[in-house]
């Protein structure tokens, strides 16, 4: 790892690790890079942002002679105190102590309010001093602002950045901002937030991060769909009976009930994470892999989704949720939801897309489950064993497997369910799967917006769910109680059955063990 030293503007590859890096031919050499983490003393920064930056540094994507990291927050602490807070969250293994120490020396802390010009002037001064020390020409440096903050302060923070902390001129450098979800509570608030930020920054400068788009298996979706011939004729309403996109957690809100109660499971998980996955499952092949071409196709999917019917929604709230003193006694906020979406286009007409998410359930997993229709003319009488399914396990135990019917070994002609299995831990032994935040932060540095949410995409997503959310907020749809550690409300399984999902009994996928 390069030591701290003088900045030289020689031509060099952007990334050392070719297996991690994408095509970087459009990444010109520019001035030094400053990464500013706003909300640096908060949980998100400590648990996700700084560890992701450290992993990029350790793999050679952030060079110590070109990058400096600034933390900014209201808390009055020193540089060393921030480093001490971060250190325990950095994965360093047996031989990584030196890397941790070197990385922490790249971090400087500036304290200030989020609406105080003086604080952002002090931040700008610190950044400028770093840029001067690296002999970067004014305007050629790169400034990445990561807002690890509540959305309520985005507008004022963006205004401060725009007025006091931007690059002073454009000589090949840039200023970019990364904003975290939730992007509003409904269509109106999301549009207001987009307008406020849009008045200050151009769309190519804004990176709305949804970490699900950085997951390895989600990023594999386009390759699976469009680089494999045998999927092309099967991926349509003629062959697919239904699609499930599922997120399950086996724990509750765990002290975050008051925060969670402001949003609920639909705003927290379904409207963003699961809907983004739906777009990648359902979209048409883009003209190219350019970010705008991909995002154009995702928007077309969202605009084709029909209004959600109340009878195709089941809400739940686990027993004990309201025991949290920060949760109102009369809360109707769902901790579980199943909703069926219908896409009104030639490929997907009549195929239910089932989005399901819940807390305090009997297992932890996130997966995409594509269930195919029954085989016509079943000469083996094996339909009762279950249908073919193509499953992408996003977490944990990342895997891609196909459930299919095979002959049971032996003298008799009997059938059984089995699988063709690509389990990542077994197939890619020794390969470290990058965390979603690592990949997405690297994309922001490279200027690749493929895995970020565009403004019209965000609007279309909120248009789908806002009417339903308003009916829930107004008490027209009630959350049904369910026991922690269960599958959720029984009514949800009944809804799936009405939608045409056929559950496979007697078959459980078991991740293969390393031999």
Tab-separated table of C-alpha atoms in Angstrom:
chain	number	residue	atom	x	y	z
A	1	UNK	CA	0.000	0.000	0.000
A	2	UNK	CA	1.398	3.356	-0.994
A	3	UNK	CA	2.520	5.591	1.826
A	4	UNK	CA	1.347	9.139	2.406
A	5	UNK	CA	3.376	11.367	0.136
A	6	UNK	CA	3.430	13.983	-2.548
A	7	UNK	CA	0.622	13.988	-5.103
A	8	UNK	CA	1.740	13.292	-8.664
A	9	UNK	CA	-0.642	13.528	-11.577
A	10	UNK	CA	0.896	10.742	-13.655
A	11	UNK	CA	-1.336	8.528	-15.798
A	12	UNK	CA	-2.169	5.257	-14.028
A	13	UNK	CA	-4.986	2.695	-13.987
A	14	UNK	CA	-7.889	3.612	-11.714
A	15	UNK	CA	-8.092	0.225	-10.032
A	16	UNK	CA	-5.511	-2.376	-9.180
A	17	UNK	CA	-7.865	-5.281	-8.675
A	18	UNK	CA	-9.133	-6.173	-12.140
A	19	UNK	CA	-11.602	-8.769	-10.824
A	20	UNK	CA	-13.439	-6.062	-8.873
A	21	UNK	CA	-13.117	-3.143	-11.297
A	22	UNK	CA	-15.491	-2.511	-14.148
A	23	UNK	CA	-14.642	-0.913	-17.467
A	24	UNK	CA	-12.884	2.285	-16.505
A	25	UNK	CA	-11.808	3.656	-19.862
A	26	UNK	CA	-14.001	6.730	-19.336
A	27	UNK	CA	-12.315	7.672	-16.047
A	28	UNK	CA	-9.754	10.395	-16.820
A	29	UNK	CA	-7.010	11.425	-14.430
A	30	UNK	CA	-8.081	14.308	-12.251
A	31	UNK	CA	-7.020	16.063	-9.085
A	32	UNK	CA	-7.010	14.538	-5.637
A	33	UNK	CA	-10.140	12.998	-4.171
A	34	UNK	CA	-11.841	14.229	-0.998
A	35	UNK	CA	-14.581	12.052	0.497
A	36	UNK	CA	-16.711	13.926	3.005
A	37	UNK	CA	-18.932	11.862	5.299
A	38	UNK	CA	-21.635	14.064	6.788
A	39	UNK	CA	-23.120	12.523	9.916
A	40	UNK	CA	-19.719	10.967	10.617
A	41	UNK	CA	-20.475	10.220	14.262
A	42	UNK	CA	-23.714	8.340	13.510
A	43	UNK	CA	-24.408	4.613	13.279
A	44	UNK	CA	-24.693	4.432	9.482
A	45	UNK	CA	-21.308	6.060	9.001
A	46	UNK	CA	-19.601	3.883	11.617
A	47	UNK	CA	-21.171	0.577	10.571
A	48	UNK	CA	-21.405	0.942	6.794
A	49	UNK	CA	-19.734	3.986	5.226
A	50	UNK	CA	-16.315	3.951	6.900
A	51	UNK	CA	-15.918	0.137	6.715
A	52	UNK	CA	-16.747	0.299	2.983
A	53	UNK	CA	-14.145	3.041	2.473
A	54	UNK	CA	-11.601	0.997	4.409
A	55	UNK	CA	-12.193	-2.079	2.248
A	56	UNK	CA	-11.775	0.004	-0.906
A	57	UNK	CA	-8.544	1.396	0.537
A	58	UNK	CA	-7.267	-2.042	1.507
A	59	UNK	CA	-7.920	-3.393	-1.998
A	60	UNK	CA	-6.103	-0.501	-3.652
A	61	UNK	CA	-9.096	1.420	-5.019
A	62	UNK	CA	-8.397	4.387	-2.771
A	63	UNK	CA	-4.754	5.399	-2.871
A	64	UNK	CA	-3.280	7.128	0.163
A	65	UNK	CA	-1.453	9.629	-2.042
A	66	UNK	CA	-4.649	10.837	-3.682
A	67	UNK	CA	-7.512	10.500	-1.203
A	68	UNK	CA	-8.389	12.131	2.091
A	69	UNK	CA	-11.519	11.498	4.132
A	70	UNK	CA	-13.309	14.180	6.110
A	71	UNK	CA	-15.890	13.507	8.781
A	72	UNK	CA	-18.411	16.232	9.561
A	73	UNK	CA	-21.009	16.244	12.343
A	74	UNK	CA	-22.333	18.332	15.198
A	75	UNK	CA	-20.579	16.273	17.866
A	76	UNK	CA	-17.540	18.101	19.241
A	77	UNK	CA	-14.758	15.520	19.128
A	78	UNK	CA	-11.158	15.415	17.923
A	79	UNK	CA	-9.707	13.587	14.932
A	80	UNK	CA	-8.399	10.827	17.202
A	81	UNK	CA	-11.731	10.440	18.987
A	82	UNK	CA	-13.513	9.870	15.674
A	83	UNK	CA	-10.826	7.389	14.644
A	84	UNK	CA	-11.282	5.513	17.915
A	85	UNK	CA	-15.048	5.323	17.339
A	86	UNK	CA	-14.559	3.942	13.833
A	87	UNK	CA	-11.708	1.514	14.499
A	88	UNK	CA	-13.796	-1.210	16.105
A	89	UNK	CA	-15.981	-1.492	12.990
A	90	UNK	CA	-13.123	-1.962	10.509
A	91	UNK	CA	-12.585	-5.595	9.457
A	92	UNK	CA	-8.828	-6.136	9.557
A	93	UNK	CA	-8.200	-9.835	10.197
A	94	UNK	CA	-4.865	-11.129	11.483
A	95	UNK	CA	-2.535	-9.069	9.308
A	96	UNK	CA	-4.550	-5.914	8.791
A	97	UNK	CA	-3.506	-3.812	11.793
A	98	UNK	CA	-1.087	-1.720	9.731
A	99	UNK	CA	-3.746	-1.121	7.047
A	100	UNK	CA	-6.193	0.046	9.712
A	101	UNK	CA	-3.639	2.415	11.200
A	102	UNK	CA	-2.705	3.880	7.811
A	103	UNK	CA	-6.356	4.270	6.829
A	104	UNK	CA	-7.299	6.044	10.037
A	105	UNK	CA	-4.549	8.597	9.425
A	106	UNK	CA	-6.399	9.617	6.237
A	107	UNK	CA	-9.390	10.786	8.298
A	108	UNK	CA	-9.827	14.327	9.559
A	109	UNK	CA	-12.812	15.579	11.557
A	110	UNK	CA	-14.580	18.934	11.308
A	111	UNK	CA	-17.355	19.834	13.741
A	112	UNK	CA	-20.229	22.065	12.760
A	113	UNK	CA	-23.975	22.447	12.475
A	114	UNK	CA	-25.837	21.309	9.374
A	115	UNK	CA	-27.358	24.748	8.797
A	116	UNK	CA	-24.364	26.890	9.810
A	117	UNK	CA	-22.341	28.593	7.035
A	118	UNK	CA	-19.314	28.869	9.349
A	119	UNK	CA	-19.149	25.117	9.788
A	120	UNK	CA	-19.178	24.484	6.045
A	121	UNK	CA	-16.656	27.269	5.456
A	122	UNK	CA	-14.364	25.531	7.934
A	123	UNK	CA	-14.979	22.241	6.099
A	124	UNK	CA	-14.191	23.866	2.747
A	125	UNK	CA	-10.995	25.352	4.204
A	126	UNK	CA	-9.858	21.933	5.447
A	127	UNK	CA	-10.589	20.331	2.072
A	128	UNK	CA	-8.814	23.139	0.192
A	129	UNK	CA	-5.729	22.820	2.391
A	130	UNK	CA	-5.572	19.127	1.554
A	131	UNK	CA	-5.963	19.844	-2.165
A	132	UNK	CA	-3.212	22.468	-2.075
A	133	UNK	CA	-0.907	20.072	-0.234
A	134	UNK	CA	-1.420	17.577	-3.066
A	135	UNK	CA	-0.695	20.249	-5.684
A	136	UNK	CA	-4.128	19.875	-7.269
A	137	UNK	CA	-5.110	22.733	-9.550
A	138	UNK	CA	-8.116	24.686	-8.293
A	139	UNK	CA	-11.247	23.201	-9.861
A	140	UNK	CA	-9.556	19.928	-10.846
A	141	UNK	CA	-10.178	18.173	-7.554
A	142	UNK	CA	-12.976	15.731	-6.855
A	143	UNK	CA	-15.306	16.140	-3.900
A	144	UNK	CA	-17.707	13.384	-2.896
A	145	UNK	CA	-20.217	14.263	-0.171
A	146	UNK	CA	-21.860	11.254	1.483
A	147	UNK	CA	-24.980	12.277	3.433
A	148	UNK	CA	-25.248	9.671	6.214
A	149	UNK	CA	-28.048	11.806	7.635
A	150	UNK	CA	-31.837	11.849	8.061
A	151	UNK	CA	-33.584	13.008	4.860
A	152	UNK	CA	-35.148	15.918	6.767
A	153	UNK	CA	-31.823	17.749	6.724
A	154	UNK	CA	-30.903	16.994	3.081
A	155	UNK	CA	-32.162	20.323	1.674
A	156	UNK	CA	-30.321	22.528	4.157
A	157	UNK	CA	-27.130	20.450	3.958
A	158	UNK	CA	-27.200	20.509	0.151
A	159	UNK	CA	-27.668	24.277	0.256
A	160	UNK	CA	-24.631	24.635	2.532
A	161	UNK	CA	-22.543	22.401	0.247
A	162	UNK	CA	-23.630	24.350	-2.827
A	163	UNK	CA	-22.876	27.747	-1.304
A	164	UNK	CA	-19.725	27.032	0.690
A	165	UNK	CA	-18.064	23.684	-0.105
A	166	UNK	CA	-18.223	23.154	-3.873
A	167	UNK	CA	-15.277	23.140	-6.250
A	168	UNK	CA	-14.664	26.769	-7.175
A	169	UNK	CA	-14.451	26.123	-10.913
A	170	UNK	CA	-14.699	23.266	-13.353
A	171	UNK	CA	-11.328	22.184	-14.683
A	172	UNK	CA	-12.067	18.484	-14.914
A	173	UNK	CA	-13.013	18.031	-11.274
A	174	UNK	CA	-16.466	17.458	-9.843
A	175	UNK	CA	-18.748	17.653	-6.832
A	176	UNK	CA	-21.140	14.740	-6.223
A	177	UNK	CA	-23.559	13.992	-3.426
A	178	UNK	CA	-24.791	10.618	-2.190
A	179	UNK	CA	-28.163	10.551	-0.422
A	180	UNK	CA	-29.616	7.626	1.516
A	181	UNK	CA	-33.191	6.377	1.550
A	182	UNK	CA	-35.935	7.015	2.507
A	183	UNK	CA	-36.423	9.564	-0.261
A	184	UNK	CA	-39.616	11.000	1.184
A	185	UNK	CA	-42.687	9.368	2.746
A	186	UNK	CA	-44.956	9.512	-0.315
A	187	UNK	CA	-45.110	10.976	-3.811
A	188	UNK	CA	-45.609	14.582	-2.699
A	189	UNK	CA	-42.789	14.608	-0.132
A	190	UNK	CA	-40.432	12.767	-2.498
A	191	UNK	CA	-41.139	15.269	-5.271
A	192	UNK	CA	-40.612	18.161	-2.870
A	193	UNK	CA	-37.281	16.690	-1.748
A	194	UNK	CA	-36.245	16.056	-5.361
A	195	UNK	CA	-37.137	19.624	-6.318
A	196	UNK	CA	-35.205	21.116	-3.409
A	197	UNK	CA	-32.078	19.108	-4.207
A	198	UNK	CA	-32.616	19.506	-7.964
A	199	UNK	CA	-32.517	23.287	-7.668
A	200	UNK	CA	-29.003	23.008	-6.249
A	201	UNK	CA	-27.441	20.139	-8.186
A	202	UNK	CA	-27.761	18.643	-11.654
A	203	UNK	CA	-29.096	15.083	-11.908
A	204	UNK	CA	-25.653	13.640	-12.904
A	205	UNK	CA	-24.308	14.969	-9.576
A	206	UNK	CA	-26.969	13.235	-7.447
A	207	UNK	CA	-26.546	9.590	-6.399
A	208	UNK	CA	-29.615	8.180	-4.626
A	209	UNK	CA	-28.209	5.064	-3.038
A	210	UNK	CA	-30.218	1.871	-2.604
A	211	UNK	CA	-27.750	-0.664	-1.253
A	212	UNK	CA	-29.756	-3.593	-2.650
A	213	UNK	CA	-28.606	-2.553	-6.116
A	214	UNK	CA	-25.039	-3.158	-4.970
A	215	UNK	CA	-25.592	-6.755	-3.880
A	216	UNK	CA	-23.654	-9.338	-5.884
A	217	UNK	CA	-26.661	-11.484	-6.831
A	218	UNK	CA	-28.786	-8.466	-7.758
A	219	UNK	CA	-25.997	-7.288	-10.050
A	220	UNK	CA	-25.937	-10.776	-11.575
A	221	UNK	CA	-29.561	-10.456	-12.714
A	222	UNK	CA	-28.842	-8.678	-15.986
A	223	UNK	CA	-26.103	-11.179	-16.858
A	224	UNK	CA	-28.305	-14.167	-16.071
A	225	UNK	CA	-31.215	-12.829	-18.081
A	226	UNK	CA	-29.498	-11.439	-21.133
A	227	UNK	CA	-26.277	-13.488	-21.485
A	228	UNK	CA	-27.892	-16.959	-21.355
A	229	UNK	CA	-29.844	-18.174	-24.366
A	230	UNK	CA	-32.072	-20.681	-22.578
A	231	UNK	CA	-33.687	-17.971	-20.416
A	232	UNK	CA	-34.741	-15.828	-23.376
A	233	UNK	CA	-37.715	-17.925	-24.585
A	234	UNK	CA	-38.808	-18.874	-21.040
A	235	UNK	CA	-38.876	-15.440	-19.388
A	236	UNK	CA	-42.482	-14.463	-20.095
A	237	UNK	CA	-46.136	-15.023	-19.244
A	238	UNK	CA	-46.346	-18.159	-21.408
A	239	UNK	CA	-44.034	-20.074	-19.080
A	240	UNK	CA	-43.889	-18.269	-15.736
A	241	UNK	CA	-46.776	-18.662	-13.279
A	242	UNK	CA	-45.669	-16.114	-10.680
A	243	UNK	CA	-42.642	-14.291	-9.280
A	244	UNK	CA	-41.928	-13.806	-5.571
A	245	UNK	CA	-39.444	-11.268	-4.212
A	246	UNK	CA	-39.029	-11.899	-0.502
A	247	UNK	CA	-37.275	-10.203	2.401
A	248	UNK	CA	-37.491	-11.872	5.816
A	249	UNK	CA	-35.844	-11.000	9.131
A	250	UNK	CA	-35.928	-13.188	12.238
A	251	UNK	CA	-35.680	-10.221	14.626
A	252	UNK	CA	-37.890	-7.248	15.399
A	253	UNK	CA	-37.177	-3.542	15.606
A	254	UNK	CA	-34.824	-4.032	18.593
A	255	UNK	CA	-34.915	-0.584	20.148
A	256	UNK	CA	-35.558	1.245	16.876
A	257	UNK	CA	-39.339	0.981	17.145
A	258	UNK	CA	-39.930	4.718	17.345
A	259	UNK	CA	-37.971	5.353	14.149
A	260	UNK	CA	-39.447	2.348	12.335
A	261	UNK	CA	-42.992	3.350	13.289
A	262	UNK	CA	-42.651	6.526	11.213
A	263	UNK	CA	-42.165	4.440	8.068
A	264	UNK	CA	-43.258	0.794	8.334
A	265	UNK	CA	-42.154	-2.182	6.281
A	266	UNK	CA	-43.536	-0.948	2.945
A	267	UNK	CA	-41.653	2.353	3.017
A	268	UNK	CA	-38.591	0.739	4.593
A	269	UNK	CA	-38.189	-2.305	2.330
A	270	UNK	CA	-40.838	-2.903	-0.328
A	271	UNK	CA	-41.200	0.480	-2.056
A	272	UNK	CA	-37.449	0.705	-2.647
A	273	UNK	CA	-35.384	-2.488	-2.260
A	274	UNK	CA	-37.903	-5.049	-3.514
A	275	UNK	CA	-39.321	-2.785	-6.202
A	276	UNK	CA	-35.829	-2.190	-7.586
A	277	UNK	CA	-35.304	-5.943	-7.795
A	278	UNK	CA	-38.673	-6.312	-9.542
A	279	UNK	CA	-37.506	-3.853	-12.205
A	280	UNK	CA	-34.416	-5.934	-12.967
A	281	UNK	CA	-36.447	-9.155	-13.115
A	282	UNK	CA	-39.112	-7.698	-15.399
A	283	UNK	CA	-37.330	-5.140	-17.623
A	284	UNK	CA	-36.683	-5.558	-21.330
A	285	UNK	CA	-33.152	-5.857	-22.678
A	286	UNK	CA	-31.556	-2.391	-22.731
A	287	UNK	CA	-29.928	-1.027	-25.875
A	288	UNK	CA	-26.566	-1.150	-24.079
A	289	UNK	CA	-25.107	-1.268	-20.600
A	290	UNK	CA	-24.942	2.501	-20.404
A	291	UNK	CA	-26.592	3.650	-17.155
A	292	UNK	CA	-29.279	5.714	-18.874
A	293	UNK	CA	-30.317	2.858	-21.162
A	294	UNK	CA	-30.712	0.506	-18.197
A	295	UNK	CA	-32.605	3.058	-16.128
A	296	UNK	CA	-34.885	3.862	-19.078
A	297	UNK	CA	-36.029	0.233	-19.141
A	298	UNK	CA	-36.587	0.178	-15.374
A	299	UNK	CA	-38.797	3.247	-15.598
A	300	UNK	CA	-40.893	1.590	-18.335
A	301	UNK	CA	-41.576	-1.340	-15.979
A	302	UNK	CA	-42.667	0.950	-13.143
A	303	UNK	CA	-44.933	2.921	-15.440
A	304	UNK	CA	-46.608	-0.338	-16.522
A	305	UNK	CA	-47.567	-1.429	-12.993
A	306	UNK	CA	-51.323	-1.333	-12.376
A	307	UNK	CA	-52.817	0.235	-9.212
A	308	UNK	CA	-52.563	-2.074	-6.191
A	309	UNK	CA	-55.883	-3.544	-5.022
A	310	UNK	CA	-56.689	-3.720	-1.312
A	311	UNK	CA	-57.780	-7.345	-1.638
A	312	UNK	CA	-54.289	-8.200	-2.901
A	313	UNK	CA	-52.543	-6.834	0.179
A	314	UNK	CA	-52.056	-8.417	3.612
A	315	UNK	CA	-50.552	-6.374	6.439
A	316	UNK	CA	-49.256	-7.697	9.752
A	317	UNK	CA	-47.775	-6.460	13.013
A	318	UNK	CA	-45.964	-8.872	15.307
A	319	UNK	CA	-47.216	-9.317	18.845
A	320	UNK	CA	-45.050	-7.348	21.240
A	321	UNK	CA	-44.158	-4.617	18.732
A	322	UNK	CA	-46.084	-2.021	20.750
A	323	UNK	CA	-44.308	-3.035	23.959
A	324	UNK	CA	-41.514	-0.723	22.825
A	325	UNK	CA	-42.109	2.506	24.783
A	326	UNK	CA	-41.231	4.582	21.699
A	327	UNK	CA	-44.104	3.008	19.710
A	328	UNK	CA	-47.620	4.508	20.122
A	329	UNK	CA	-50.146	2.186	21.756
A	330	UNK	CA	-52.552	2.609	18.820
A	331	UNK	CA	-49.945	2.056	16.103
A	332	UNK	CA	-51.207	0.441	12.892
A	333	UNK	CA	-47.733	0.462	11.312
A	334	UNK	CA	-47.126	-2.841	9.495
A	335	UNK	CA	-44.039	-4.866	10.350
A	336	UNK	CA	-45.115	-7.377	7.669
A	337	UNK	CA	-46.662	-6.904	4.251
A	338	UNK	CA	-47.458	-8.977	1.189
A	339	UNK	CA	-48.587	-7.121	-1.924
A	340	UNK	CA	-49.321	-8.412	-5.413
A	341	UNK	CA	-48.308	-6.224	-8.332
A	342	UNK	CA	-49.410	-6.675	-11.935
A	343	UNK	CA	-47.408	-5.422	-14.917
A	344	UNK	CA	-49.605	-4.422	-17.834
A	345	UNK	CA	-47.443	-5.223	-20.853
A	346	UNK	CA	-46.986	-7.893	-23.489
A	347	UNK	CA	-44.388	-9.914	-21.584
A	348	UNK	CA	-46.005	-10.014	-18.128
A	349	UNK	CA	-49.779	-9.645	-18.555
A	350	UNK	CA	-51.453	-11.971	-16.017
A	351	UNK	CA	-48.295	-12.867	-14.054
A	352	UNK	CA	-48.541	-11.852	-10.370
A	353	UNK	CA	-45.403	-10.315	-8.862
A	354	UNK	CA	-45.580	-11.015	-5.136
A	355	UNK	CA	-43.558	-8.660	-2.931
A	356	UNK	CA	-43.272	-9.872	0.646
A	357	UNK	CA	-41.307	-8.460	3.581
A	358	UNK	CA	-41.490	-8.872	7.324
A	359	UNK	CA	-39.757	-8.652	10.673
A	360	UNK	CA	-39.733	-11.137	13.579
A	361	UNK	CA	-40.381	-14.080	11.252
A	362	UNK	CA	-39.163	-17.677	11.413
A	363	UNK	CA	-36.115	-17.181	9.188
A	364	UNK	CA	-33.759	-14.597	7.740
A	365	UNK	CA	-33.385	-14.492	3.989
A	366	UNK	CA	-33.861	-12.435	0.857
A	367	UNK	CA	-34.566	-14.171	-2.421
A	368	UNK	CA	-36.184	-14.043	-5.842
A	369	UNK	CA	-38.352	-17.068	-6.640
A	370	UNK	CA	-39.572	-17.517	-10.204
A	371	UNK	CA	-42.167	-20.302	-10.370
A	372	UNK	CA	-42.906	-21.861	-13.751
A	373	UNK	CA	-46.220	-23.245	-14.928
A	374	UNK	CA	-47.154	-26.926	-14.745
A	375	UNK	CA	-45.880	-29.284	-17.426
A	376	UNK	CA	-48.765	-30.015	-19.816
A	377	UNK	CA	-49.584	-33.707	-20.207
A	378	UNK	CA	-48.001	-34.912	-16.957
A	379	UNK	CA	-47.240	-38.545	-17.843
A	380	UNK	CA	-45.200	-39.069	-14.634
A	381	UNK	CA	-48.034	-37.911	-12.339
A	382	UNK	CA	-45.549	-35.764	-10.444
A	383	UNK	CA	-47.282	-32.383	-10.357
A	384	UNK	CA	-48.119	-32.830	-6.706
A	385	UNK	CA	-44.379	-32.768	-5.947
A	386	UNK	CA	-44.176	-29.148	-7.023
A	387	UNK	CA	-43.326	-26.933	-9.959
A	388	UNK	CA	-40.010	-25.970	-11.487
A	389	UNK	CA	-38.578	-22.902	-9.777
A	390	UNK	CA	-35.599	-20.685	-10.486
A	391	UNK	CA	-34.353	-19.206	-7.209
A	392	UNK	CA	-31.790	-16.474	-6.612
A	393	UNK	CA	-30.800	-16.377	-2.932
A	394	UNK	CA	-29.577	-12.833	-2.252
A	395	UNK	CA	-28.676	-13.407	1.416
A	396	UNK	CA	-27.479	-15.238	3.403
A	397	UNK	CA	-25.638	-18.115	1.655
A	398	UNK	CA	-25.684	-16.474	-1.786
A	399	UNK	CA	-26.780	-18.992	-4.396
A	400	UNK	CA	-28.586	-19.545	-7.684
A	401	UNK	CA	-30.452	-22.816	-8.026
A	402	UNK	CA	-33.083	-24.426	-10.224
A	403	UNK	CA	-35.650	-26.763	-8.661
A	404	UNK	CA	-36.569	-29.537	-11.066
A	405	UNK	CA	-38.020	-33.032	-11.145
A	406	UNK	CA	-35.614	-35.956	-11.642
A	407	UNK	CA	-35.769	-39.738	-11.537
A	408	UNK	CA	-35.158	-41.183	-8.099
A	409	UNK	CA	-32.097	-43.487	-8.268
A	410	UNK	CA	-33.090	-47.151	-8.204
A	411	UNK	CA	-34.949	-49.811	-10.164
A	412	UNK	CA	-38.362	-48.157	-10.030
A	413	UNK	CA	-39.521	-45.240	-12.197
A	414	UNK	CA	-40.247	-42.807	-9.402
A	415	UNK	CA	-39.613	-39.070	-9.383
A	416	UNK	CA	-38.316	-36.602	-6.834
A	417	UNK	CA	-37.538	-32.898	-6.556
A	418	UNK	CA	-33.869	-31.899	-6.686
A	419	UNK	CA	-31.827	-28.915	-7.826
A	420	UNK	CA	-29.098	-27.627	-10.101
A	421	UNK	CA	-27.105	-25.527	-7.674
A	422	UNK	CA	-24.596	-22.708	-7.941
A	423	UNK	CA	-23.729	-21.889	-4.341
A	424	UNK	CA	-21.214	-19.085	-4.214
A	425	UNK	CA	-19.441	-20.189	-1.040
A	426	UNK	CA	-18.689	-23.566	-2.636
A	427	UNK	CA	-18.053	-22.512	-6.237
A	428	UNK	CA	-16.023	-19.383	-5.471
A	429	UNK	CA	-13.934	-20.512	-2.523
A	430	UNK	CA	-11.533	-17.844	-1.365
A	431	UNK	CA	-13.312	-15.087	-3.278
A	432	UNK	CA	-14.510	-12.267	-1.057
A	433	UNK	CA	-17.879	-10.954	-2.207
A	434	UNK	CA	-17.768	-7.163	-1.907
A	435	UNK	CA	-20.219	-5.414	0.371
A	436	UNK	CA	-22.893	-3.455	-1.461
A	437	UNK	CA	-21.681	-0.121	-0.077
A	438	UNK	CA	-18.137	-0.743	-1.354
A	439	UNK	CA	-19.362	-1.250	-4.888
A	440	UNK	CA	-21.727	1.704	-4.847
A	441	UNK	CA	-19.210	4.152	-3.383
A	442	UNK	CA	-16.724	3.051	-6.032
A	443	UNK	CA	-19.399	3.673	-8.677
A	444	UNK	CA	-19.923	7.228	-7.419
A	445	UNK	CA	-16.206	7.928	-7.696
A	446	UNK	CA	-16.205	6.561	-11.251
A	447	UNK	CA	-19.348	8.496	-12.150
A	448	UNK	CA	-21.341	5.352	-12.983
A	449	UNK	CA	-25.013	5.902	-12.117
A	450	UNK	CA	-26.274	2.520	-13.338
A	451	UNK	CA	-27.035	1.264	-9.829
A	452	UNK	CA	-28.573	4.450	-8.489
A	453	UNK	CA	-32.160	5.657	-8.616
A	454	UNK	CA	-32.986	8.370	-11.155
A	455	UNK	CA	-35.497	11.095	-10.312
A	456	UNK	CA	-38.224	9.907	-12.715
A	457	UNK	CA	-37.674	6.347	-11.477
A	458	UNK	CA	-38.195	7.483	-7.893
A	459	UNK	CA	-41.365	9.316	-8.888
A	460	UNK	CA	-42.784	6.284	-10.696
A	461	UNK	CA	-42.046	4.059	-7.674
A	462	UNK	CA	-43.894	6.395	-5.317
A	463	UNK	CA	-46.831	6.651	-7.716
A	464	UNK	CA	-47.334	2.896	-7.296
A	465	UNK	CA	-47.345	2.802	-3.495
A	466	UNK	CA	-48.576	6.236	-2.352
A	467	UNK	CA	-52.333	5.485	-2.672
A	468	UNK	CA	-51.912	2.264	-0.672
A	469	UNK	CA	-49.762	3.965	1.974
A	470	UNK	CA	-52.322	6.740	2.419
A	471	UNK	CA	-55.082	4.156	2.939
A	472	UNK	CA	-52.927	2.479	5.606
A	473	UNK	CA	-52.086	5.799	7.267
A	474	UNK	CA	-55.798	6.682	7.340
A	475	UNK	CA	-56.667	3.389	9.024
A	476	UNK	CA	-58.624	1.953	6.086
A	477	UNK	CA	-56.323	-1.094	5.993
A	478	UNK	CA	-55.493	-2.773	9.295
A	479	UNK	CA	-52.417	-4.741	10.324
A	480	UNK	CA	-53.200	-8.279	11.466
A	481	UNK	CA	-51.388	-9.638	14.554
A	482	UNK	CA	-48.921	-12.501	14.128
A	483	UNK	CA	-46.656	-14.355	16.518
A	484	UNK	CA	-42.912	-13.620	16.481
A	485	UNK	CA	-41.055	-16.550	14.937
A	486	UNK	CA	-43.947	-17.492	12.636
A	487	UNK	CA	-44.375	-17.165	8.871
A	488	UNK	CA	-46.490	-14.065	9.398
A	489	UNK	CA	-50.293	-13.802	9.191
A	490	UNK	CA	-51.961	-16.947	7.820
A	491	UNK	CA	-53.935	-14.671	5.478
A	492	UNK	CA	-50.687	-13.967	3.588
A	493	UNK	CA	-50.274	-17.641	2.647
A	494	UNK	CA	-53.910	-17.715	1.573
A	495	UNK	CA	-53.301	-14.690	-0.647
A	496	UNK	CA	-50.348	-16.438	-2.293
A	497	UNK	CA	-52.503	-19.497	-2.937
A	498	UNK	CA	-55.195	-17.340	-4.573
A	499	UNK	CA	-52.492	-15.727	-6.719
A	500	UNK	CA	-51.561	-19.161	-8.079
A	501	UNK	CA	-48.413	-19.914	-6.089
A	502	UNK	CA	-48.012	-23.659	-5.484
A	503	UNK	CA	-45.911	-24.468	-2.436
A	504	UNK	CA	-43.529	-27.421	-2.642
A	505	UNK	CA	-44.044	-29.810	0.266
A	506	UNK	CA	-41.337	-32.170	1.433
A	507	UNK	CA	-38.470	-30.363	-0.302
A	508	UNK	CA	-36.010	-28.034	1.429
A	509	UNK	CA	-32.994	-26.508	-0.264
A	510	UNK	CA	-29.892	-27.069	1.862
A	511	UNK	CA	-26.772	-25.022	1.046
A	512	UNK	CA	-23.975	-27.452	0.137
A	513	UNK	CA	-21.093	-27.744	2.582
A	514	UNK	CA	-17.452	-27.300	1.633
A	515	UNK	CA	-15.625	-30.582	1.202
